[in-house]
Amino acid sequence: MQACTALAFNLRRKTEYLVALADYSIKCFDTDTKELVSWMRGHDSSVSSISVHGSGRYAITTSTDTAQFWDLDTFQRKRKLNVRQSVGIQKVFFLPLSNTILSCFKDNSIFAWECDTLQCKYQLPTPVEGSLLRYKVFAVTRDGRVLVTGGKLNHLHLWCLESKQLLRIIQMPTKVRAVRHLEFLPDSFDGGSNQVLGVLSQDNIMRFINIQTCKLLFDIGSQEEGISTATISPNGRFIAAVMENGSLNIYSVQALTQEVNKPPPPLVKVVEDLSKGKLGASKLTMRVTTGRSERPWKSKGKIQTRVLKPQGNTSLENKENELPDGLNKKRLQALLKGFGEYPAKYRMFVWRALLQLPENHLAFSSLIDKGIHSAFVHLKDEYPMKSRKLLRVLQRTLSALAHWSAIFAETPYIPLLAFPFVKLFQNNQLICFEVVATVIVNWCQHWFEYFPNPPVNILSMVENILAHHDKELLQHLINCSVTSQLYAWPLLETLFSEVLTREEWLKVFDNIFSNHPSYLLMMVAAYIICSRAPLLHCNQTEDFEYFFHHRNNLDINVVIKEAYHLMEATPADIHPQRMLDDFIPLTKGQYPVFNKYPKFIVDYQTQERERIRQDEIEFLRERQLVHEIEAKAIQRKVEDEAWYRKQELLQEAEEQRRKILLQEEEKLADQRQRLAAVKRELKVKELQLLDAARRRFLKHQQDQRQMELKRLDDEIARKVSMRERETATTLQDVEVRQMELESQRQLFEQQLVKEQETVTQEVKGERGASRRRADLEDQLVQRLIEIDQDEDCKARLLAEESLAKADQKCIDTDWRIQALHKQRCDDLDREAHYKEIAKLLYDNRVKEAELLNAMKEEEDKRWEEVKEKRAQLEAEQLAAAALDACRKQSLEDEMNDAVELAEKLQGEDGYFERLRDLKTGSVQQDLECQPVPRESGYICLNDFSSAESSAHFSLDRRREDLECRERELLAEVRELRQKLTSQARATYPLPHFPDTKWTT
C-alpha cells in the first residue's frame, strides 16, 4: 500500500526487479514466486532513480541528498556518496559497457568515478559562460561515449566523455521550452553510437532528432493526447508511452521511420525498346498484303504498303482521360452517371486521382515552416470552433495559402471556401492544402480580377445562363432588386457548404471534380432554377438572403441533372466553358505562381493592415499602461482604507481599554472599602496569625530563591562550556585563516618583486636611451649651428665675389662697346678715353684700400667683443652649475626620505631598486651639463650672438626638463606609497574545490 517512485529491471537474476517506495525504502520482488526477496533501507528522502550495472550485480539509488551503492548478491550497502546540502544530487548512474559511475549535481557539475575503487576519474568542465541551462535529464549512448543533458530550456548539450569536451549545443524548436525526458533510439547497425535521440518536452510531445544533422525525423503524441512518460525497447523496435489520460500506447518505430528510411532509387535501370512495345502517336505504319500466305515475307507476290494515319483526336482524348494510379476519367464519369456518386470508401482516392495532386512535401513544408500568418492569428475569434484540432488545421492551411500568394491573406471568404475541405482532410494537411489550391487555380478562375469586389465577370456568366434558361425568374429577381451578388455569390464563396448537407456536398463535388471547371457555375444556375418556386414567392431582400445562406428542401439529384442539362443546352456564345480554361493540375516540385489579381490593391491593404496592427499594438500598450496605473491607484486606495480602518480599530480599542480601566478602578475602590471593613472586623485574628504567616512566607520564598539560584548556576555552567567550545573552534578557524592569508601574502610579495624587477629594468633601459638621445640631440644642435654659421660665411663671400665679378664684367662690356664705337667714329679720341679709364681704375683702387682698412678695424672690434662674451658665458655657466648642484642635493634628500618610508612599509619590494638606481646614477647623468666644443676659426658678430642665444635656450630647456622630472618623481613616490599600503591590506578569497567524497 505504498506509492512507487522508481523501478529497475535487468538484474543478475532476471526474475527479480527493484522497487523504490514512498517510505524511502527499496524492495526486491520475484516475478515467479511473487514474494518479497529483500528489503533495503538507508535513504532519508524519496528515491528518484535506480541505476543497475551491466552485469546486474550492483545498483545505485539516488535521492536529493545522497546516493547509495548496493551489492545485489547480498543486498548490502557498500558505499555512500556524501554531498553538501546546499548543492544536492540530480542523478547518479552507471555508464553502459564500462565500470564508470557518472554523478550529476544540481550546480551542473558532473564527476566520473571508478566503480571498483570509487576514485574520481575526471570532472567535466563547466558549461558555457552565461548559459542559464540547469541540467535535469540525461541520456547516454549505448557505447557510453556521448552524454546528452537538458533542462528548463530548449537547448541540449552534447558532451564527448572521451575528450571531456562539449561537442555542440542543439537548439530545439521554439515550441519547446523545457525538456522532461531524454532517451536514445537503439539501432542494430550503428555499433552503439546512437544517432537518433528522443526528446520529451513540456508540451507532452516526444520529438526524435538526429544529433549529427540536427534534423527532426518524426514525433509522437499531441496536445490533445499528450505523453506523460515514455521508454524505448532495447532492440529499438517499439516505443511504450504512458499517456496523460492513463492509457498505454505502443508505437512501431519501423512504421514511424518508414518515410525517413525510404531506400534510395535503383542504380541500374533497363533501357526499353519503344519500337517493339509501343507505336508512335504521330505515324502508324501497317503492311497490308494481297495474298493469304501465312508467312508473307516469303511470298513471291508484290507487297503493297500503305501508310495509315491514326485519328489524332482519339489519341489526345485517351491521353487526357488517363489518370494516375491506373484510373480513367471516362470510366469514372460513366460510373458517376450510373450511381450518382463515387463509393465513400474510395472517394478520397478518386478525388486525388482526378485532381492529379503532386504531393510536394518539401514545398509544403517550406510554407508550413513560415508559421502562422499574421492575418490568421486571431482566426479563433472570428470563427470559433469546438474542435481545437480542426481550428489548428484550418489556421495552418490558410497560412500556407497566404504565404503562397498574398491575395489569400486579404480575401475575407477564403476561410469559408477552404473549411469544408479542411474538415474532410484534417488528418492529411498536405492533401488538404493541395486540394484547396487546385480548386482555387481551376474552379476559381478570374475570381480575383475585381478584388476586393466580388467577381463581376463570373457572376455575369451565371446571370446570362439564368437569363437564357429562365427569363421569368431573372425578371422577378430584378424586380425585387436582387442582384447576382445576393443569389449567386453566397453559393460560390462557400462552395454550397451552407446550403447542403455533408452527403449532398460530397455528391455535388464528385460531379464538379469530374467535369470541366465551368460545371461549378452550371451548378449555381441549376440550384437557382430548381428553387424557382420558393424564390418567386419571395419579395423581401431579407428573405432572399436567408434562402441562400441556409439549407433548403431541395433534391440534390435533380439539381445535378439540371446542371448537366445546362451544360449541354447552353449556347456556345454564353457558355462559361468559352471563358474558362481547361483543368490544369498543380506542378510537381514547386507550386505555380498565383498572381492573377490587382497587386496594388493587395499591397495597399497589406500596408493598411500593418498600420492598423501597429496602432492596435500601441493602443493595447497604452491600455495596459492605463490598467496598471488604475491597479496601482486602486491598490493605493485599498492600502489607505486599510490604514484608516486600522487606525479606527486602534482608537476603538484604546477607548475600550480606558473604559475597562475605569471599571477596574471602581471595582478596586469597592474592594478596598470591603477589605477595610474586613480588616477592622478581623484585626485581632490577623495580628495573631501575622507572625506565623510571615514566617511561612519567608521560608517559602527562601526555597524558591535557592531553586532559582541552582537553575541559574546550571545554565551558567552550560553556557560557559558552550562558549569555550565555540572559542576553541573559532581560534582554530582564525589560525587556519591566518595561515592562508600568510601564504597569500608571501605569494603576492613574490609576484610584486618579480614585477618590480621587470619594471626597474625597463625604466633603466628607457632612462639610458633618453640620456643617449638627449646627448645626440645636443651634438646635433651644435653641429647644425656650426654648419649654419659656415654656410652663412661662405654664402656671403660667394655673394660678394659674384657681385664684384658681375660688376666688373658689366663695366668691361660697356667699355669695350664704347671703345669700339669710338674707334669707328674717331680713332683720335682713343687716347683721351684711355686716360679716363686709368683715372677710374686708380679711384677704384683707392676706394678698395679704404674699404679693406675699415674691415680690418671692424674685425679687431669684433674679436674684443667675443672675448668679453666668452667671459660672461663662463660666469653664467658657473652660476647654473651651482644652482643645479643645489637642486640635485634637495632632490636626493627627498628621494632618500621616500625610499626610507617605502622600505619601512615593505623591505623586500622590488619597486625601490628602481628608486635607488635613479638616486645613484640616472639623476646624476641627467643633471650633468656637457659643454659643447667649438672649433677655432673666423667668426663674425652675428654667429657669436646666435651661438650665445642657442646656449641660453639649451640651458633653460634643461632646467625646465629637470623641474618636470622632479615633480614626476615625487608624484610617482606618493603613488607607490598608496599602492603598497592598499596591497598590504588587501585579502583574496580561496579557490573553490568540490566538497564531495565517497565514504565507507
mmCIF file of C-alpha atoms in Angstrom, residues 337-634:
data_model
loop_
_atom_site.group_PDB
_atom_site.id
_atom_site.type_symbol
_atom_site.label_atom_id
_atom_site.label_comp_id
_atom_site.label_asym_id
_atom_site.label_seq_id
_atom_site.Cartn_x
_atom_site.Cartn_y
_atom_site.Cartn_z
ATOM 1 C CA LYS A 337 -23.640 8.824 -64.043
ATOM 2 C CA GLY A 338 -24.702 5.298 -63.173
ATOM 3 C CA PHE A 339 -24.580 5.616 -59.369
ATOM 4 C CA GLY A 340 -24.796 9.381 -58.906
ATOM 5 C CA GLU A 341 -21.706 9.442 -56.641
ATOM 6 C CA TYR A 342 -18.434 7.682 -56.003
ATOM 7 C CA PRO A 343 -18.151 4.985 -53.306
ATOM 8 C CA ALA A 344 -17.474 6.584 -49.938
ATOM 9 C CA LYS A 345 -14.656 4.133 -49.279
ATOM 10 C CA TYR A 346 -12.742 5.166 -52.417
ATOM 11 C CA ARG A 347 -13.905 8.785 -52.764
ATOM 12 C CA MET A 348 -10.710 10.369 -51.445
ATOM 13 C CA PHE A 349 -8.621 8.100 -53.651
ATOM 14 C CA VAL A 350 -10.692 9.056 -56.722
ATOM 15 C CA TRP A 351 -10.518 12.770 -55.899
ATOM 16 C CA ARG A 352 -6.740 12.657 -55.581
ATOM 17 C CA ALA A 353 -6.555 10.943 -58.971
ATOM 18 C CA LEU A 354 -8.972 13.379 -60.632
ATOM 19 C CA LEU A 355 -7.177 16.436 -59.258
ATOM 20 C CA GLN A 356 -3.749 14.870 -60.028
ATOM 21 C CA LEU A 357 -2.230 16.163 -56.783
ATOM 22 C CA PRO A 358 1.601 16.414 -56.983
ATOM 23 C CA GLU A 359 2.164 15.908 -53.225
ATOM 24 C CA ASN A 360 5.077 18.368 -52.992
ATOM 25 C CA HIS A 361 6.254 17.580 -49.483
ATOM 26 C CA LEU A 362 9.274 19.895 -49.497
ATOM 27 C CA ALA A 363 7.405 22.880 -50.922
ATOM 28 C CA PHE A 364 4.540 22.406 -48.461
ATOM 29 C CA SER A 365 6.998 22.038 -45.557
ATOM 30 C CA SER A 366 8.661 25.311 -46.526
ATOM 31 C CA LEU A 367 5.245 27.031 -46.441
ATOM 32 C CA ILE A 368 4.348 25.465 -43.088
ATOM 33 C CA ASP A 369 7.744 26.368 -41.585
ATOM 34 C CA LYS A 370 6.968 30.056 -42.131
ATOM 35 C CA GLY A 371 4.489 29.752 -39.258
ATOM 36 C CA ILE A 372 1.059 31.229 -38.740
ATOM 37 C CA HIS A 373 0.369 34.217 -40.983
ATOM 38 C CA SER A 374 -0.398 37.458 -39.200
ATOM 39 C CA ALA A 375 -3.782 37.680 -40.960
ATOM 40 C CA PHE A 376 -4.976 34.447 -39.292
ATOM 41 C CA VAL A 377 -3.535 34.795 -35.798
ATOM 42 C CA HIS A 378 -6.954 35.729 -34.367
ATOM 43 C CA LEU A 379 -8.918 33.299 -36.523
ATOM 44 C CA LYS A 380 -10.494 31.665 -33.473
ATOM 45 C CA ASP A 381 -12.149 34.976 -32.530
ATOM 46 C CA GLU A 382 -13.772 35.341 -35.948
ATOM 47 C CA TYR A 383 -14.623 31.645 -36.436
ATOM 48 C CA PRO A 384 -14.973 29.988 -33.009
ATOM 49 C CA MET A 385 -14.824 26.180 -33.170
ATOM 50 C CA LYS A 386 -15.298 23.477 -30.618
ATOM 51 C CA SER A 387 -12.520 21.280 -32.030
ATOM 52 C CA ARG A 388 -9.099 22.791 -31.392
ATOM 53 C CA LYS A 389 -7.524 20.375 -33.837
ATOM 54 C CA LEU A 390 -9.834 21.475 -36.658
ATOM 55 C CA LEU A 391 -9.135 25.123 -35.866
ATOM 56 C CA ARG A 392 -5.385 24.494 -35.881
ATOM 57 C CA VAL A 393 -5.503 22.658 -39.233
ATOM 58 C CA LEU A 394 -7.639 25.429 -40.749
ATOM 59 C CA GLN A 395 -5.236 28.046 -39.438
ATOM 60 C CA ARG A 396 -2.209 26.248 -40.884
ATOM 61 C CA THR A 397 -3.874 25.684 -44.255
ATOM 62 C CA LEU A 398 -4.927 29.324 -44.570
ATOM 63 C CA SER A 399 -1.460 30.476 -43.506
ATOM 64 C CA ALA A 400 0.136 28.260 -46.149
ATOM 65 C CA LEU A 401 -2.211 29.751 -48.775
ATOM 66 C CA ALA A 402 -1.321 33.274 -47.616
ATOM 67 C CA HIS A 403 2.400 32.501 -47.796
ATOM 68 C CA TRP A 404 1.858 31.022 -51.274
ATOM 69 C CA SER A 405 0.111 34.146 -52.574
ATOM 70 C CA ALA A 406 -0.510 37.429 -50.759
ATOM 71 C CA ILE A 407 -4.066 37.776 -52.104
ATOM 72 C CA PHE A 408 -5.345 34.993 -49.836
ATOM 73 C CA ALA A 409 -4.324 36.903 -46.714
ATOM 74 C CA GLU A 410 -6.612 39.755 -47.811
ATOM 75 C CA THR A 411 -9.561 37.698 -49.118
ATOM 76 C CA PRO A 412 -12.309 37.521 -46.440
ATOM 77 C CA TYR A 413 -14.129 34.478 -47.862
ATOM 78 C CA ILE A 414 -11.070 32.163 -48.076
ATOM 79 C CA PRO A 415 -11.873 30.509 -44.660
ATOM 80 C CA LEU A 416 -15.438 29.792 -45.866
ATOM 81 C CA LEU A 417 -14.135 28.348 -49.120
ATOM 82 C CA ALA A 418 -11.449 26.164 -47.505
ATOM 83 C CA PHE A 419 -13.367 24.996 -44.424
ATOM 84 C CA PRO A 420 -15.259 22.018 -45.973
ATOM 85 C CA PHE A 421 -12.013 20.632 -47.432
ATOM 86 C CA VAL A 422 -10.180 21.173 -44.137
ATOM 87 C CA LYS A 423 -12.877 19.312 -42.271
ATOM 88 C CA LEU A 424 -12.715 16.500 -44.844
ATOM 89 C CA PHE A 425 -8.883 16.198 -44.960
ATOM 90 C CA GLN A 426 -7.990 17.292 -41.423
ATOM 91 C CA ASN A 427 -5.765 14.234 -40.917
ATOM 92 C CA ASN A 428 -3.639 14.976 -44.003
ATOM 93 C CA GLN A 429 -2.728 18.630 -44.219
ATOM 94 C CA LEU A 430 -0.673 18.293 -47.413
ATOM 95 C CA ILE A 431 -3.601 16.808 -49.372
ATOM 96 C CA CYS A 432 -5.933 19.409 -47.840
ATOM 97 C CA PHE A 433 -3.720 22.297 -48.977
ATOM 98 C CA GLU A 434 -3.225 20.926 -52.488
ATOM 99 C CA VAL A 435 -6.963 20.230 -52.943
ATOM 100 C CA VAL A 436 -7.810 23.810 -51.921
ATOM 101 C CA ALA A 437 -5.035 25.194 -54.147
ATOM 102 C CA THR A 438 -6.235 23.098 -57.102
ATOM 103 C CA VAL A 439 -9.828 24.303 -56.587
ATOM 104 C CA ILE A 440 -8.674 27.915 -56.472
ATOM 105 C CA VAL A 441 -6.491 27.598 -59.587
ATOM 106 C CA ASN A 442 -9.130 25.814 -61.738
ATOM 107 C CA TRP A 443 -12.644 26.377 -60.365
ATOM 108 C CA CYS A 444 -11.972 29.907 -59.065
ATOM 109 C CA GLN A 445 -10.636 31.322 -62.329
ATOM 110 C CA HIS A 446 -10.995 35.104 -62.754
ATOM 111 C CA TRP A 447 -12.398 35.430 -59.219
ATOM 112 C CA PHE A 448 -9.768 37.902 -58.034
ATOM 113 C CA GLU A 449 -9.572 40.280 -61.013
ATOM 114 C CA TYR A 450 -12.010 42.742 -59.396
ATOM 115 C CA PHE A 451 -10.661 42.364 -55.872
ATOM 116 C CA PRO A 452 -11.787 43.439 -53.276
ATOM 117 C CA ASN A 453 -15.186 43.340 -55.025
ATOM 118 C CA PRO A 454 -16.897 40.066 -55.936
ATOM 119 C CA PRO A 455 -16.029 38.624 -59.375
ATOM 120 C CA VAL A 456 -18.482 40.552 -61.533
ATOM 121 C CA ASN A 457 -17.396 38.701 -64.673
ATOM 122 C CA ILE A 458 -18.163 35.289 -63.158
ATOM 123 C CA LEU A 459 -21.465 36.474 -61.729
ATOM 124 C CA SER A 460 -22.436 37.900 -65.120
ATOM 125 C CA MET A 461 -21.870 34.437 -66.639
ATOM 126 C CA VAL A 462 -24.337 32.955 -64.133
ATOM 127 C CA GLU A 463 -26.784 35.776 -64.876
ATOM 128 C CA ASN A 464 -26.512 35.153 -68.640
ATOM 129 C CA ILE A 465 -27.220 31.443 -68.130
ATOM 130 C CA LEU A 466 -30.195 32.282 -65.947
ATOM 131 C CA ALA A 467 -31.476 34.821 -68.494
ATOM 132 C CA HIS A 468 -31.328 32.262 -71.283
ATOM 133 C CA HIS A 469 -32.981 29.389 -69.440
ATOM 134 C CA ASP A 470 -35.426 31.140 -67.058
ATOM 135 C CA LYS A 471 -36.216 34.726 -68.010
ATOM 136 C CA GLU A 472 -39.216 34.900 -65.713
ATOM 137 C CA LEU A 473 -37.180 34.075 -62.609
ATOM 138 C CA LEU A 474 -34.461 36.560 -63.569
ATOM 139 C CA GLN A 475 -37.042 39.269 -64.161
ATOM 140 C CA HIS A 476 -38.565 38.577 -60.737
ATOM 141 C CA LEU A 477 -35.142 38.887 -59.117
ATOM 142 C CA ILE A 478 -34.539 42.154 -60.945
ATOM 143 C CA ASN A 479 -37.912 43.497 -59.871
ATOM 144 C CA CYS A 480 -37.068 42.671 -56.263
ATOM 145 C CA SER A 481 -33.688 44.458 -56.622
ATOM 146 C CA VAL A 482 -31.832 41.205 -56.067
ATOM 147 C CA THR A 483 -28.528 41.094 -57.922
ATOM 148 C CA SER A 484 -26.224 38.203 -58.658
ATOM 149 C CA GLN A 485 -24.121 39.203 -55.650
ATOM 150 C CA LEU A 486 -27.065 38.171 -53.482
ATOM 151 C CA TYR A 487 -28.294 34.986 -55.174
ATOM 152 C CA ALA A 488 -25.106 33.585 -56.819
ATOM 153 C CA TRP A 489 -22.136 34.847 -54.840
ATOM 154 C CA PRO A 490 -23.125 33.257 -51.451
ATOM 155 C CA LEU A 491 -23.225 29.851 -53.159
ATOM 156 C CA LEU A 492 -19.851 30.369 -54.821
ATOM 157 C CA GLU A 493 -17.891 31.804 -51.893
ATOM 158 C CA THR A 494 -18.987 28.947 -49.609
ATOM 159 C CA LEU A 495 -18.941 26.289 -52.367
ATOM 160 C CA PHE A 496 -22.501 25.229 -51.359
ATOM 161 C CA SER A 497 -21.333 24.278 -47.827
ATOM 162 C CA GLU A 498 -24.021 26.465 -46.205
ATOM 163 C CA VAL A 499 -26.975 25.170 -48.213
ATOM 164 C CA LEU A 500 -26.093 21.450 -48.469
ATOM 165 C CA THR A 501 -25.578 18.615 -46.007
ATOM 166 C CA ARG A 502 -22.314 16.652 -45.887
ATOM 167 C CA GLU A 503 -23.600 13.801 -48.114
ATOM 168 C CA GLU A 504 -25.151 16.223 -50.615
ATOM 169 C CA TRP A 505 -21.994 18.327 -50.737
ATOM 170 C CA LEU A 506 -19.798 15.268 -51.366
ATOM 171 C CA LYS A 507 -22.139 14.119 -54.150
ATOM 172 C CA VAL A 508 -22.041 17.577 -55.760
ATOM 173 C CA PHE A 509 -18.264 17.752 -55.696
ATOM 174 C CA ASP A 510 -17.992 14.247 -57.123
ATOM 175 C CA ASN A 511 -19.629 15.735 -60.224
ATOM 176 C CA ILE A 512 -17.728 19.053 -60.085
ATOM 177 C CA PHE A 513 -14.295 17.378 -59.941
ATOM 178 C CA SER A 514 -15.261 15.011 -62.768
ATOM 179 C CA ASN A 515 -16.262 17.767 -65.222
ATOM 180 C CA HIS A 516 -14.972 20.981 -66.729
ATOM 181 C CA PRO A 517 -14.445 23.908 -64.289
ATOM 182 C CA SER A 518 -17.466 25.621 -65.854
ATOM 183 C CA TYR A 519 -19.686 22.931 -64.296
ATOM 184 C CA LEU A 520 -19.475 24.808 -60.952
ATOM 185 C CA LEU A 521 -21.250 27.815 -62.488
ATOM 186 C CA MET A 522 -23.803 25.491 -64.039
ATOM 187 C CA MET A 523 -24.469 24.035 -60.591
ATOM 188 C CA VAL A 524 -25.137 27.547 -59.232
ATOM 189 C CA ALA A 525 -27.557 28.296 -62.067
ATOM 190 C CA ALA A 526 -29.208 24.875 -61.679
ATOM 191 C CA TYR A 527 -29.664 25.405 -57.931
ATOM 192 C CA ILE A 528 -31.367 28.740 -58.576
ATOM 193 C CA ILE A 529 -33.573 27.363 -61.366
ATOM 194 C CA CYS A 530 -34.612 24.335 -59.293
ATOM 195 C CA SER A 531 -35.559 26.742 -56.491
ATOM 196 C CA ARG A 532 -37.714 28.981 -58.686
ATOM 197 C CA ALA A 533 -40.976 28.110 -56.891
ATOM 198 C CA PRO A 534 -39.969 29.421 -53.440
ATOM 199 C CA LEU A 535 -37.968 32.257 -54.985
ATOM 200 C CA LEU A 536 -40.982 33.533 -56.943
ATOM 201 C CA HIS A 537 -42.905 33.813 -53.666
ATOM 202 C CA CYS A 538 -40.172 35.895 -52.025
ATOM 203 C CA ASN A 539 -40.416 39.682 -52.229
ATOM 204 C CA GLN A 540 -38.157 40.943 -49.431
ATOM 205 C CA THR A 541 -34.378 41.147 -49.661
ATOM 206 C CA GLU A 542 -34.034 39.548 -46.221
ATOM 207 C CA ASP A 543 -35.959 36.506 -47.472
ATOM 208 C CA PHE A 544 -33.576 36.050 -50.379
ATOM 209 C CA GLU A 545 -30.551 36.423 -48.070
ATOM 210 C CA TYR A 546 -31.966 33.821 -45.711
ATOM 211 C CA PHE A 547 -32.728 31.432 -48.588
ATOM 212 C CA PHE A 548 -29.182 31.468 -49.999
ATOM 213 C CA HIS A 549 -27.495 31.179 -46.590
ATOM 214 C CA HIS A 550 -29.482 28.249 -45.138
ATOM 215 C CA ARG A 551 -30.380 24.714 -46.134
ATOM 216 C CA ASN A 552 -33.498 24.264 -48.199
ATOM 217 C CA ASN A 553 -35.846 21.398 -49.043
ATOM 218 C CA LEU A 554 -34.348 20.581 -52.423
ATOM 219 C CA ASP A 555 -33.484 17.268 -54.140
ATOM 220 C CA ILE A 556 -29.774 17.479 -54.955
ATOM 221 C CA ASN A 557 -30.052 14.787 -57.645
ATOM 222 C CA VAL A 558 -32.474 16.984 -59.579
ATOM 223 C CA VAL A 559 -30.018 19.894 -59.287
ATOM 224 C CA ILE A 560 -27.165 17.742 -60.615
ATOM 225 C CA LYS A 561 -29.250 16.568 -63.604
ATOM 226 C CA GLU A 562 -30.301 20.131 -64.305
ATOM 227 C CA ALA A 563 -26.643 21.190 -64.259
ATOM 228 C CA TYR A 564 -25.802 18.533 -66.850
ATOM 229 C CA HIS A 565 -28.759 19.734 -68.913
ATOM 230 C CA LEU A 566 -27.485 23.311 -68.739
ATOM 231 C CA MET A 567 -24.002 22.165 -69.785
ATOM 232 C CA GLU A 568 -25.473 20.697 -72.962
ATOM 233 C CA ALA A 569 -28.247 23.198 -73.718
ATOM 234 C CA THR A 570 -26.397 26.462 -73.131
ATOM 235 C CA PRO A 571 -25.330 28.204 -76.372
ATOM 236 C CA ALA A 572 -21.630 28.491 -77.056
ATOM 237 C CA ASP A 573 -21.600 32.302 -77.014
ATOM 238 C CA ILE A 574 -22.716 32.481 -73.361
ATOM 239 C CA HIS A 575 -21.285 29.135 -72.212
ATOM 240 C CA PRO A 576 -18.746 29.598 -69.378
ATOM 241 C CA GLN A 577 -16.561 26.961 -70.994
ATOM 242 C CA ARG A 578 -15.645 29.552 -73.617
ATOM 243 C CA MET A 579 -14.230 31.909 -70.936
ATOM 244 C CA LEU A 580 -12.719 29.389 -68.532
ATOM 245 C CA ASP A 581 -9.598 27.336 -69.204
ATOM 246 C CA ASP A 582 -9.478 23.574 -69.015
ATOM 247 C CA PHE A 583 -8.344 21.772 -65.885
ATOM 248 C CA ILE A 584 -4.623 22.291 -65.131
ATOM 249 C CA PRO A 585 -3.115 20.300 -62.234
ATOM 250 C CA LEU A 586 -0.542 21.732 -59.848
ATOM 251 C CA THR A 587 3.068 21.396 -60.957
ATOM 252 C CA LYS A 588 5.369 18.908 -59.286
ATOM 253 C CA GLY A 589 8.290 20.019 -57.148
ATOM 254 C CA GLN A 590 7.159 23.626 -56.689
ATOM 255 C CA TYR A 591 3.708 25.172 -56.696
ATOM 256 C CA PRO A 592 2.856 27.544 -59.574
ATOM 257 C CA VAL A 593 2.941 31.308 -59.151
ATOM 258 C CA PHE A 594 -0.520 32.771 -58.444
ATOM 259 C CA ASN A 595 -0.628 36.461 -59.347
ATOM 260 C CA LYS A 596 -3.949 36.883 -61.134
ATOM 261 C CA TYR A 597 -5.136 39.771 -59.011
ATOM 262 C CA PRO A 598 -4.635 43.579 -58.749
ATOM 263 C CA LYS A 599 -1.374 43.674 -56.890
ATOM 264 C CA PHE A 600 -1.502 47.351 -55.932
ATOM 265 C CA ILE A 601 -4.790 46.890 -54.049
ATOM 266 C CA VAL A 602 -3.445 43.914 -52.134
ATOM 267 C CA ASP A 603 -0.250 45.777 -51.295
ATOM 268 C CA TYR A 604 -2.266 48.774 -50.116
ATOM 269 C CA GLN A 605 -4.488 46.599 -47.943
ATOM 270 C CA THR A 606 -1.429 44.846 -46.555
ATOM 271 C CA GLN A 607 0.112 48.178 -45.629
ATOM 272 C CA GLU A 608 -3.141 49.362 -44.097
ATOM 273 C CA ARG A 609 -3.457 46.149 -42.105
ATOM 274 C CA GLU A 610 0.090 46.510 -40.867
ATOM 275 C CA ARG A 611 -0.581 50.114 -39.890
ATOM 276 C CA ILE A 612 -3.779 49.102 -38.097
ATOM 277 C CA ARG A 613 -1.908 46.303 -36.355
ATOM 278 C CA GLN A 614 0.770 48.727 -35.168
ATOM 279 C CA ASP A 615 -1.923 51.150 -33.981
ATOM 280 C CA GLU A 616 -3.652 48.298 -32.191
ATOM 281 C CA ILE A 617 -0.399 47.257 -30.528
ATOM 282 C CA GLU A 618 0.174 50.849 -29.442
ATOM 283 C CA PHE A 619 -3.396 51.073 -28.170
ATOM 284 C CA LEU A 620 -3.041 47.809 -26.261
ATOM 285 C CA ARG A 621 0.217 49.014 -24.765
ATOM 286 C CA GLU A 622 -1.368 52.292 -23.671
ATOM 287 C CA ARG A 623 -4.415 50.448 -22.356
ATOM 288 C CA GLN A 624 -2.152 48.098 -20.418
ATOM 289 C CA LEU A 625 -0.344 51.117 -19.003
ATOM 290 C CA VAL A 626 -3.660 52.693 -18.013
ATOM 291 C CA HIS A 627 -4.767 49.431 -16.406
ATOM 292 C CA GLU A 628 -1.518 49.267 -14.459
ATOM 293 C CA ILE A 629 -1.955 52.862 -13.293
ATOM 294 C CA GLU A 630 -5.562 52.124 -12.303
ATOM 295 C CA ALA A 631 -4.465 48.960 -10.494
ATOM 296 C CA LYS A 632 -1.801 50.918 -8.634
ATOM 297 C CA ALA A 633 -4.334 53.627 -7.757
ATOM 298 C CA ILE A 634 -6.830 51.030 -6.543
#
